[in-house]
Coordinates of C-alpha atoms in Angstrom, one line a residue:
Chain A
M60 CA 38.3 -74.0 39.0
N61 CA 37.9 -77.3 37.1
R62 CA 35.3 -77.8 34.4
F63 CA 32.1 -79.6 35.5
D64 CA 28.7 -80.6 34.2
Y65 CA 25.8 -78.5 35.6
V66 CA 22.4 -79.9 36.5
R67 CA 19.6 -77.8 37.8
A68 CA 17.3 -80.0 39.8
G69 CA 13.6 -79.2 39.9
T70 CA 12.7 -81.9 42.4
V71 CA 14.4 -83.8 45.1
A72 CA 14.0 -87.0 43.1
E73 CA 15.7 -85.3 40.1
A74 CA 18.6 -84.2 42.4
V75 CA 19.1 -87.7 43.7
Q76 CA 18.9 -89.2 40.2
A77 CA 21.4 -86.7 38.8
F78 CA 23.9 -87.9 41.4
A79 CA 23.7 -91.5 40.4
G80 CA 26.4 -92.7 38.0
A81 CA 28.0 -89.2 37.8
P82 CA 31.6 -89.5 39.0
G83 CA 32.5 -86.7 41.5
A84 CA 29.0 -85.3 41.6
Q85 CA 28.3 -82.8 44.4
F86 CA 25.2 -80.9 45.4
I87 CA 25.5 -77.1 45.6
A88 CA 23.2 -74.6 47.3
G89 CA 24.7 -71.4 48.8
G90 CA 28.1 -72.3 47.4
T91 CA 29.9 -70.2 50.0
N92 CA 32.2 -73.1 51.0
L93 CA 32.1 -75.3 47.9
V94 CA 32.9 -72.6 45.3
D95 CA 35.8 -71.5 47.6
L96 CA 37.1 -75.0 47.8
M97 CA 36.8 -75.3 44.0
K98 CA 38.8 -72.1 43.5
Y99 CA 41.6 -73.6 45.6
D100 CA 41.4 -76.9 43.6
V101 CA 40.7 -78.7 46.9
T102 CA 37.5 -80.1 45.5
R103 CA 37.1 -80.9 41.8
P104 CA 33.5 -82.0 41.2
G105 CA 32.7 -83.7 37.9
R106 CA 29.2 -82.5 38.2
L107 CA 27.4 -79.8 40.2
I108 CA 23.8 -80.4 41.0
D109 CA 22.1 -77.1 41.7
I110 CA 19.5 -77.7 44.4
T111 CA 18.6 -74.1 45.1
R112 CA 15.2 -74.5 43.3
L113 CA 14.0 -77.4 45.4
P114 CA 11.1 -76.7 47.8
L115 CA 13.2 -76.9 51.0
G116 CA 13.3 -73.2 52.0
D117 CA 10.6 -73.1 54.7
I118 CA 10.5 -73.2 58.5
A119 CA 7.4 -75.1 59.6
E120 CA 5.8 -76.2 62.9
H121 CA 6.6 -79.9 63.4
D122 CA 5.9 -82.1 66.4
G123 CA 5.9 -79.3 68.9
G124 CA 9.2 -78.1 67.5
L125 CA 10.3 -76.6 64.1
R126 CA 11.2 -78.3 60.9
V127 CA 13.9 -76.2 59.2
G128 CA 14.2 -76.8 55.4
A129 CA 17.7 -77.5 54.2
L130 CA 17.7 -74.4 52.0
V131 CA 16.7 -72.0 54.7
T132 CA 19.6 -69.5 54.7
N133 CA 21.5 -68.9 57.9
A134 CA 20.2 -65.4 58.1
N135 CA 16.6 -66.4 57.6
L136 CA 17.0 -69.0 60.3
A137 CA 18.7 -66.8 62.8
Y138 CA 16.2 -63.9 62.4
D139 CA 13.0 -66.1 62.3
A140 CA 10.8 -64.9 65.1
R141 CA 10.0 -68.4 66.2
V142 CA 13.6 -69.4 66.3
R143 CA 14.6 -66.3 68.2
S144 CA 12.0 -66.8 70.9
R145 CA 12.1 -70.7 71.2
Y146 CA 15.7 -71.5 70.1
P147 CA 17.7 -68.4 70.9
L148 CA 20.8 -70.5 71.4
L149 CA 20.6 -71.5 67.8
A150 CA 20.0 -68.0 66.6
D151 CA 23.0 -66.7 68.6
A152 CA 25.3 -69.4 67.4
I153 CA 24.5 -68.6 63.8
L154 CA 25.0 -64.9 64.2
A155 CA 28.3 -65.6 65.9
G156 CA 29.6 -67.1 62.7
A157 CA 30.6 -65.8 59.2
S158 CA 29.5 -62.4 57.9
G159 CA 26.2 -60.8 56.9
Q160 CA 26.9 -61.5 53.3
L161 CA 27.8 -65.2 53.9
R162 CA 24.8 -65.8 56.2
N163 CA 22.5 -64.5 53.4
A164 CA 23.8 -67.1 51.0
A165 CA 24.8 -70.1 53.2
T166 CA 22.1 -72.7 53.8
T167 CA 21.2 -75.0 56.7
G168 CA 22.1 -78.1 54.8
G169 CA 25.3 -76.6 53.6
N170 CA 26.3 -75.5 57.1
L171 CA 26.1 -79.2 58.2
N172 CA 28.1 -80.2 55.2
Q173 CA 30.8 -77.6 55.3
R174 CA 34.4 -78.7 55.3
T175 CA 37.2 -78.0 57.8
R176 CA 39.3 -74.8 57.6
C177 CA 42.5 -76.7 58.4
Y178 CA 45.3 -74.9 56.6
Y179 CA 46.7 -78.1 55.3
F180 CA 43.4 -79.3 53.9
Y181 CA 43.3 -76.1 51.8
D182 CA 47.0 -76.2 50.8
T183 CA 47.2 -78.7 47.8
A184 CA 51.0 -78.6 48.1
T185 CA 50.9 -80.6 51.4
P186 CA 49.6 -84.1 52.2
C187 CA 46.2 -84.4 53.7
N188 CA 44.3 -87.5 54.4
K189 CA 41.0 -85.7 54.3
R190 CA 41.7 -84.2 50.8
E191 CA 43.7 -87.1 49.5
P192 CA 43.2 -90.3 51.5
G193 CA 46.4 -92.1 52.3
S194 CA 48.7 -89.1 51.6
G195 CA 49.4 -88.4 55.3
C196 CA 48.7 -85.5 57.6
A197 CA 50.9 -82.4 57.4
A198 CA 49.1 -80.7 60.3
I199 CA 50.4 -83.1 62.9
G200 CA 53.7 -81.5 64.0
G201 CA 52.9 -78.4 62.0
V202 CA 51.1 -75.2 62.8
T203 CA 48.3 -76.6 65.0
R204 CA 47.0 -73.5 66.8
I205 CA 43.5 -74.1 65.4
H206 CA 43.4 -77.9 65.5
A207 CA 41.5 -80.5 67.6
I208 CA 42.2 -81.3 71.2
F209 CA 39.5 -84.0 71.4
G210 CA 38.8 -87.1 69.4
A211 CA 41.6 -86.6 66.8
S212 CA 43.4 -89.5 65.2
E213 CA 46.9 -90.2 63.8
S214 CA 45.3 -89.6 60.4
C215 CA 43.6 -86.2 61.0
I216 CA 43.5 -83.5 63.6
A217 CA 41.1 -81.2 61.8
T218 CA 38.1 -79.5 63.5
H219 CA 34.6 -78.9 62.3
P220 CA 34.2 -75.1 61.8
S221 CA 30.5 -74.6 62.3
D222 CA 29.0 -72.5 65.1
M223 CA 25.4 -73.4 64.1
C224 CA 26.1 -77.2 64.4
V225 CA 27.4 -76.7 68.0
A226 CA 24.0 -75.3 69.0
L227 CA 22.2 -78.0 67.0
A228 CA 24.2 -80.7 68.9
A229 CA 23.2 -79.1 72.2
L230 CA 19.6 -78.9 71.2
E231 CA 19.6 -82.5 70.0
A232 CA 18.3 -81.7 66.5
V233 CA 17.4 -84.5 64.1
V234 CA 18.6 -84.5 60.5
Q235 CA 16.2 -85.7 57.8
V236 CA 17.8 -87.0 54.7
T237 CA 16.9 -88.9 51.5
G238 CA 18.9 -90.7 48.9
P239 CA 19.1 -93.6 46.6
E240 CA 18.0 -95.9 49.3
G241 CA 15.1 -93.7 50.6
D242 CA 14.5 -91.5 53.6
R243 CA 16.1 -91.7 57.0
S244 CA 16.5 -89.7 60.2
I245 CA 19.9 -89.1 61.8
A246 CA 20.3 -87.9 65.4
F247 CA 22.5 -84.9 65.4
A248 CA 25.1 -86.6 67.5
D249 CA 25.4 -89.3 64.8
F250 CA 25.6 -86.9 61.9
H251 CA 29.2 -85.8 62.1
R252 CA 31.9 -88.3 62.8
L253 CA 35.4 -88.5 64.3
P254 CA 38.2 -88.9 61.8
G255 CA 39.5 -92.3 62.8
D256 CA 41.4 -93.8 59.9
D257 CA 38.9 -92.4 57.3
P258 CA 39.0 -88.6 57.7
A259 CA 37.8 -88.0 54.1
K260 CA 34.3 -88.6 55.5
D261 CA 33.1 -85.6 57.6
N262 CA 29.8 -87.1 58.3
T263 CA 27.6 -90.2 58.0
L264 CA 25.7 -89.3 54.9
K265 CA 26.0 -92.0 52.3
P266 CA 26.9 -91.2 48.7
G267 CA 24.1 -89.4 47.0
E268 CA 22.2 -88.6 50.1
I269 CA 20.9 -85.1 50.6
V270 CA 19.8 -83.2 53.7
L271 CA 16.1 -82.4 53.5
S272 CA 15.6 -80.7 56.9
V273 CA 16.8 -80.2 60.4
D274 CA 14.2 -80.8 63.0
L275 CA 14.3 -78.9 66.3
P276 CA 12.8 -80.8 69.2
A277 CA 10.0 -79.4 71.3
A278 CA 12.1 -79.2 74.5
D279 CA 12.2 -75.6 75.9
L280 CA 15.7 -74.5 76.5
S281 CA 15.1 -70.9 75.8
K282 CA 15.6 -69.4 79.2
N283 CA 19.0 -70.5 80.5
Y284 CA 21.4 -70.6 77.6
T285 CA 24.5 -69.0 76.1
Y286 CA 26.7 -69.3 73.0
L287 CA 30.1 -68.2 74.1
K288 CA 32.6 -68.0 71.2
L289 CA 36.3 -67.2 71.8
R290 CA 38.3 -66.3 68.7
D291 CA 41.2 -64.2 67.5
R292 CA 39.0 -61.4 66.2
L293 CA 35.8 -60.1 67.8
S294 CA 33.8 -60.8 64.7
Y295 CA 34.1 -62.8 61.5
A296 CA 36.6 -65.4 62.7
F297 CA 36.3 -69.1 63.4
A298 CA 36.2 -70.3 67.0
L299 CA 39.3 -71.3 68.8
V300 CA 36.8 -72.6 71.4
S301 CA 33.1 -72.1 71.6
V302 CA 30.6 -73.3 74.1
A303 CA 26.9 -73.9 73.6
A304 CA 25.3 -74.3 77.0
A305 CA 21.6 -74.8 77.9
L306 CA 20.2 -75.6 81.3
E307 CA 16.8 -76.2 82.7
L308 CA 16.7 -75.2 86.4
D309 CA 14.4 -76.1 89.2
G310 CA 15.1 -73.3 91.6
D311 CA 18.9 -73.5 92.0
T312 CA 19.1 -77.1 91.0
V313 CA 20.1 -78.3 87.5
K314 CA 17.3 -80.5 86.0
I315 CA 18.6 -80.7 82.4
A316 CA 22.1 -79.8 81.2
R317 CA 23.3 -79.6 77.6
L318 CA 26.9 -78.7 76.8
A319 CA 28.6 -78.8 73.3
L320 CA 31.9 -77.4 72.3
G321 CA 33.0 -76.0 68.9
G322 CA 36.5 -75.5 67.5
V323 CA 37.9 -78.4 69.4
A324 CA 37.1 -81.6 67.5
H325 CA 36.2 -83.1 64.2
K326 CA 32.5 -82.7 65.2
P327 CA 30.6 -80.7 67.8
W328 CA 32.0 -82.1 71.0
R329 CA 29.5 -83.3 73.6
N330 CA 30.3 -85.2 76.7
R331 CA 27.2 -86.7 78.2
Q332 CA 28.9 -87.9 81.3
A333 CA 29.8 -84.3 82.1
E334 CA 26.2 -83.3 81.5
A335 CA 25.1 -86.0 83.9
L336 CA 27.5 -84.7 86.5
L337 CA 25.6 -81.4 86.5
V338 CA 22.1 -82.9 86.9
G339 CA 20.7 -82.7 90.4
K340 CA 23.5 -80.4 91.5
P341 CA 23.2 -76.8 92.6
A342 CA 23.9 -74.4 89.8
T343 CA 27.1 -73.0 91.3
R344 CA 30.6 -72.3 90.1
E345 CA 31.9 -75.4 91.9
T346 CA 29.5 -77.6 90.1
F347 CA 30.4 -76.1 86.7
Q348 CA 34.1 -76.4 87.5
A349 CA 33.8 -80.1 88.2
A350 CA 32.0 -80.7 84.9
A351 CA 34.6 -78.6 83.1
D352 CA 37.5 -80.5 84.7
F353 CA 35.8 -83.7 83.6
V354 CA 35.5 -82.6 80.0
V355 CA 39.0 -81.4 79.6
A356 CA 40.5 -84.4 81.4
E357 CA 40.4 -86.3 78.1
A358 CA 41.9 -83.5 76.0
R359 CA 45.0 -84.4 74.0
P360 CA 46.4 -81.2 72.6
Q361 CA 48.8 -80.9 69.7
S362 CA 52.2 -79.2 69.8
E363 CA 50.8 -75.6 69.5
N364 CA 47.4 -75.7 71.0
A365 CA 47.7 -76.7 74.6
F366 CA 46.3 -73.3 75.4
K367 CA 42.9 -74.5 74.1
V368 CA 42.6 -77.0 77.0
E369 CA 42.6 -74.3 79.7
L370 CA 40.6 -72.0 77.4
A371 CA 38.0 -74.7 77.0
R372 CA 37.9 -75.4 80.8
R373 CA 37.3 -71.7 81.6
A374 CA 34.9 -71.3 78.7
I375 CA 32.8 -74.1 80.0
V376 CA 32.6 -72.6 83.5
R377 CA 31.9 -69.2 82.0
G378 CA 29.3 -70.5 79.6
L379 CA 27.4 -72.5 82.2
S380 CA 27.5 -69.5 84.6
Q381 CA 26.1 -67.3 81.9
A382 CA 23.4 -69.8 81.2
A383 CA 22.5 -70.3 84.8
A384 CA 22.3 -66.5 85.3
G385 CA 20.1 -66.1 82.3
T386 CA 22.6 -63.6 80.8
P387 CA 23.6 -65.0 77.4
Q388 CA 26.8 -63.7 75.7
S389 CA 25.9 -60.5 73.8
L390 CA 26.4 -60.7 70.0
T391 CA 27.5 -57.1 69.7
D392 CA 29.1 -56.2 73.1
K393 CA 31.8 -58.7 73.1
R394 CA 32.9 -58.2 76.6
I395 CA 32.7 -61.4 78.5
Q396 CA 30.6 -60.9 81.6
Chain B
M20 CA 50.1 -68.0 53.0
H21 CA 46.5 -68.4 52.0
A22 CA 45.9 -64.7 52.6
L23 CA 48.7 -63.8 50.3
R24 CA 47.5 -66.1 47.7
A25 CA 44.1 -64.7 48.0
V26 CA 45.2 -61.1 47.8
F27 CA 47.3 -61.6 44.7
A28 CA 44.8 -63.7 42.9
P29 CA 44.7 -62.7 39.2
T30 CA 41.9 -60.3 38.5
C31 CA 41.6 -61.4 34.8
S32 CA 39.9 -64.7 34.1
P33 CA 41.8 -66.8 31.5
F34 CA 38.5 -67.3 29.8
R35 CA 37.4 -63.9 29.1
E36 CA 33.9 -64.2 27.8
K37 CA 33.6 -61.4 25.2
P38 CA 31.7 -61.2 23.1
F39 CA 28.6 -62.6 24.7
L40 CA 26.8 -63.3 21.5
L41 CA 23.8 -65.5 21.6
E42 CA 25.2 -67.9 19.1
R43 CA 24.7 -71.2 20.9
L44 CA 22.0 -70.5 23.3
M45 CA 21.4 -73.6 25.5
L46 CA 18.5 -73.3 27.8
I47 CA 18.6 -75.1 31.1
E48 CA 16.2 -77.9 31.4
S49 CA 15.4 -79.1 34.9
G50 CA 17.2 -82.4 35.7
S51 CA 19.1 -82.5 32.4
P52 CA 22.9 -82.1 32.6
V53 CA 24.6 -79.3 30.8
A54 CA 28.0 -80.7 29.6
A55 CA 31.1 -79.0 31.0
D56 CA 32.1 -77.5 27.6
T57 CA 28.7 -75.8 27.0
R58 CA 27.7 -72.3 27.7
V59 CA 24.2 -71.8 29.0
G60 CA 21.7 -69.1 28.4
I61 CA 20.5 -67.2 31.5
S62 CA 18.7 -64.0 32.1
L63 CA 19.5 -61.5 34.7
T64 CA 18.1 -58.0 35.5
I65 CA 21.2 -56.0 36.3
N66 CA 20.7 -52.5 37.6
G67 CA 17.2 -52.5 36.2
Q68 CA 18.2 -53.6 32.7
H69 CA 17.1 -57.1 31.5
R70 CA 20.0 -59.1 30.0
E71 CA 20.0 -62.3 28.1
L72 CA 23.5 -63.9 28.6
Q73 CA 25.5 -66.9 27.8
V74 CA 27.8 -68.1 30.6
A75 CA 30.1 -71.1 31.2
P76 CA 28.8 -72.9 34.3
W77 CA 32.0 -72.0 36.3
T78 CA 31.7 -68.3 35.8
T79 CA 31.2 -66.5 39.0
L80 CA 28.7 -63.6 39.2
L81 CA 31.7 -61.4 39.9
D82 CA 33.6 -62.4 36.8
L83 CA 30.4 -62.0 34.7
L84 CA 29.9 -58.5 36.0
R85 CA 33.5 -57.4 35.5
E86 CA 34.8 -59.4 32.6
T87 CA 31.8 -59.7 30.4
L88 CA 29.6 -56.8 31.2
D89 CA 32.4 -54.3 32.0
L90 CA 30.7 -53.4 35.3
T91 CA 34.0 -52.9 37.0
G92 CA 32.7 -51.0 39.9
T93 CA 32.3 -54.3 41.8
K94 CA 35.8 -55.2 42.9
K95 CA 37.7 -58.4 43.2
G96 CA 39.7 -58.4 46.4
C97 CA 40.3 -61.8 47.9
D98 CA 38.0 -63.8 45.5
H99 CA 37.2 -66.1 48.5
G100 CA 34.4 -64.4 50.4
Q101 CA 36.7 -63.0 53.0
C102 CA 37.0 -59.3 52.2
G103 CA 33.6 -58.2 51.0
A104 CA 34.9 -56.0 48.1
C105 CA 32.7 -57.9 45.7
T106 CA 29.4 -57.4 47.6
V107 CA 26.4 -56.8 45.4
L108 CA 22.6 -57.1 46.0
V109 CA 20.9 -60.1 44.6
D110 CA 17.1 -59.8 44.8
G111 CA 17.8 -57.0 47.3
V112 CA 20.0 -59.2 49.6
R113 CA 23.8 -58.5 50.0
V114 CA 26.0 -61.4 49.0
N115 CA 29.6 -62.1 48.0
S116 CA 29.5 -62.2 44.2
C117 CA 32.8 -64.0 44.1
L118 CA 31.2 -67.1 45.6
A119 CA 28.1 -67.1 43.5
L120 CA 28.0 -69.0 40.2
A121 CA 26.2 -66.8 37.7
V122 CA 24.3 -69.8 36.2
M123 CA 22.7 -70.4 39.6
K124 CA 21.4 -66.8 39.8
D125 CA 19.4 -67.2 36.6
G126 CA 16.3 -65.0 36.8
A127 CA 17.6 -62.8 39.6
E128 CA 17.8 -59.0 40.0
V129 CA 21.3 -57.8 40.6
T130 CA 22.3 -54.4 41.8
T131 CA 25.9 -53.3 41.7
V132 CA 27.4 -50.0 42.9
E133 CA 26.7 -48.6 39.4
G134 CA 23.0 -49.1 40.0
L135 CA 22.8 -48.1 43.7
A136 CA 21.6 -44.5 43.0
G137 CA 18.7 -45.9 41.0
L138 CA 17.4 -47.7 44.1
S139 CA 16.8 -44.6 46.2
N140 CA 13.2 -43.5 46.1
G141 CA 12.5 -41.1 43.2
G142 CA 15.8 -41.8 41.6
A143 CA 19.2 -40.4 42.5
G144 CA 19.6 -37.7 45.1
S145 CA 22.1 -34.8 45.1
N146 CA 24.9 -35.3 42.5
G147 CA 23.1 -38.4 41.2
L148 CA 24.2 -40.4 44.3
H149 CA 22.4 -42.8 46.6
P150 CA 22.1 -41.3 50.1
M151 CA 24.7 -43.8 51.3
Q152 CA 27.1 -42.7 48.6
A153 CA 26.6 -39.1 49.5
A154 CA 27.2 -39.9 53.2
F155 CA 30.4 -41.7 52.4
V156 CA 31.6 -38.6 50.5
E157 CA 30.4 -36.3 53.3
H158 CA 32.2 -38.3 56.0
D159 CA 35.3 -39.1 54.1
A160 CA 34.6 -42.8 54.5
F161 CA 37.3 -44.1 52.3
Q162 CA 40.9 -43.6 51.4
C163 CA 42.0 -45.7 48.4
G164 CA 38.4 -46.5 47.6
Y165 CA 38.9 -50.2 46.6
C166 CA 36.6 -51.6 49.2
T167 CA 34.1 -48.8 48.8
P168 CA 31.7 -50.3 46.3
G169 CA 31.4 -53.4 48.5
Q170 CA 31.0 -51.2 51.6
L171 CA 28.2 -49.3 49.9
C172 CA 26.3 -52.3 48.7
S173 CA 26.8 -54.0 52.0
S174 CA 25.6 -51.1 54.0
V175 CA 22.5 -50.6 51.9
G176 CA 21.8 -54.3 52.2
M177 CA 22.4 -54.2 55.9
M178 CA 19.9 -51.4 56.3
N179 CA 17.3 -53.4 54.2
E180 CA 17.8 -56.2 56.7
G181 CA 16.9 -53.8 59.5
H182 CA 18.7 -55.6 62.4
A183 CA 21.4 -53.1 63.2
H184 CA 20.6 -50.0 65.1
S185 CA 23.4 -49.0 67.3
R186 CA 27.0 -48.2 66.4
D187 CA 28.2 -51.6 67.9
E188 CA 25.5 -53.4 65.8
I189 CA 26.6 -51.6 62.6
R190 CA 30.2 -52.6 63.2
E191 CA 29.2 -56.2 63.8
A192 CA 26.9 -56.3 60.8
M193 CA 29.6 -54.8 58.5
S194 CA 32.4 -57.1 59.7
G195 CA 32.3 -58.9 56.3
N196 CA 33.8 -55.8 54.6
I197 CA 37.4 -55.3 55.2
C198 CA 39.0 -51.8 54.7
R199 CA 42.8 -52.0 54.7
C200 CA 43.1 -48.2 54.8
G201 CA 41.3 -48.4 58.1
A202 CA 38.4 -46.0 57.3
Y203 CA 36.1 -47.9 59.6
T204 CA 35.3 -45.1 61.9
N205 CA 34.2 -42.8 59.1
I206 CA 32.3 -45.7 57.4
V207 CA 30.3 -46.2 60.6
D208 CA 29.7 -42.5 60.8
A209 CA 28.4 -42.4 57.3
I210 CA 26.0 -45.3 57.9
E211 CA 24.8 -43.9 61.2
D212 CA 24.1 -40.6 59.5
V213 CA 22.0 -42.2 56.8
M214 CA 20.1 -44.3 59.4
A215 CA 19.4 -41.1 61.4
Q216 CA 18.0 -39.3 58.3
D217 CA 14.3 -38.9 58.7
G218 CA 12.4 -41.6 56.8
A219 CA 15.7 -42.8 55.4
A220 CA 14.7 -46.4 55.7
Q221 CA 12.0 -46.1 53.1
D222 CA 14.1 -44.1 50.7
L223 CA 16.9 -46.5 50.5
G224 CA 14.9 -49.0 48.7
A225 CA 15.6 -52.7 47.9
A226 CA 16.2 -53.9 44.4
R227 CA 12.6 -54.7 44.2

């Protein structure tokens, strides 16, 4: 681990100020991703700004929904009674990820800001445009089992590893941030970005900006939902493909459809045209298959992950079927019904 | 490749921090940077004992426990939050001590495997063990024992959380602790046994 200055921020203003003019400054909260990256020398911050003492650890009622402070831990968010009853899709997605220990430390803001688990990003002996802009991408043509099938570029084929963010994308959360230029709101769909020719940037935060909260909208999607996560182990593994599905039904007819995929792109992957295809249609397997086919039609797999295309297609159908039936994927019994 | 690198990570930090004399105590002032070459003064309550310590900002809680305080019960396995061998309770909550910077835990109460027995209501039970430790012995819930301190702290933390009740739920909630000897079946037996003990939930006790 490299040597760094340490600043303990007592207020948000202090945190923002501590960032200014400090080369390589980074905010740290749970540290579950950043400390790991520092141990591998993937990240070498010149200054760590400890934000754990900022007053951002509460979940509060907000505009008919909930405002989740950036420092709320993954565990506290997933087990909050209001979240469990009103946003069970979010609770399930969080509990599908990481381990008990990690969820106790990892925070909401940190989950949004976590980096990819691409092997080549972690391996400082190989080129990586995300770690070292302009150095190239060793993943392309390499071991690509875990990589993107949607929205990748010639510079980067990494995926965003979060489960929580897939649910937040489906729920259309809003990210509240502040920074040197003041406060702003970012729609969840606009928070993470595709790699393009600048994969070093995972998201649209500007330098020195800090996440204050994630706002969950009032919309009730608590009845017909599922978080279906497919991975190489039954627990404590990143998704090969995951599906966050939420429906609002009027009888057998789909009124609202939300569909987001994890493990397949540089950001939680939503396809609004596919969602539109579902609306007004009967909630049947045929309807879901048509939407799934539409989503995977634009998949562009790498040399070793073509299996993800079919896996995603089937996972979408299964996820939408689970949501429609009101039988969300169990967190403990991993059999896929 | 990464797994290998992780497994064979050196267990001795090149900057061993003995002795931890309070020669240059630098207190942390909110908003003021502590330069990279400075040690900072923090206080921790470790297994019930209040400690004033000086740490370099990059010292993990795990390295502080093992290298400075000689509390070597807590194990360094992968050093990357993947194996759970380093699990301790911080303010009663189980975390990976390898991913926690000690300086950030200033003021916290830390319980390691050495202090587990002191958590159980009325002090240690038979043979001076926490009920979970006694159950691990009873059920032969280990072979080499390297993961055991982490398994113990994690299972006590898991029971404090109170979300796991069935065997499947225990297995899921304990998935952050790897046992390469494969003692999982007996580990779950031991945890189930403690859970079933009458009033066990109250007796296990959090760190505070």
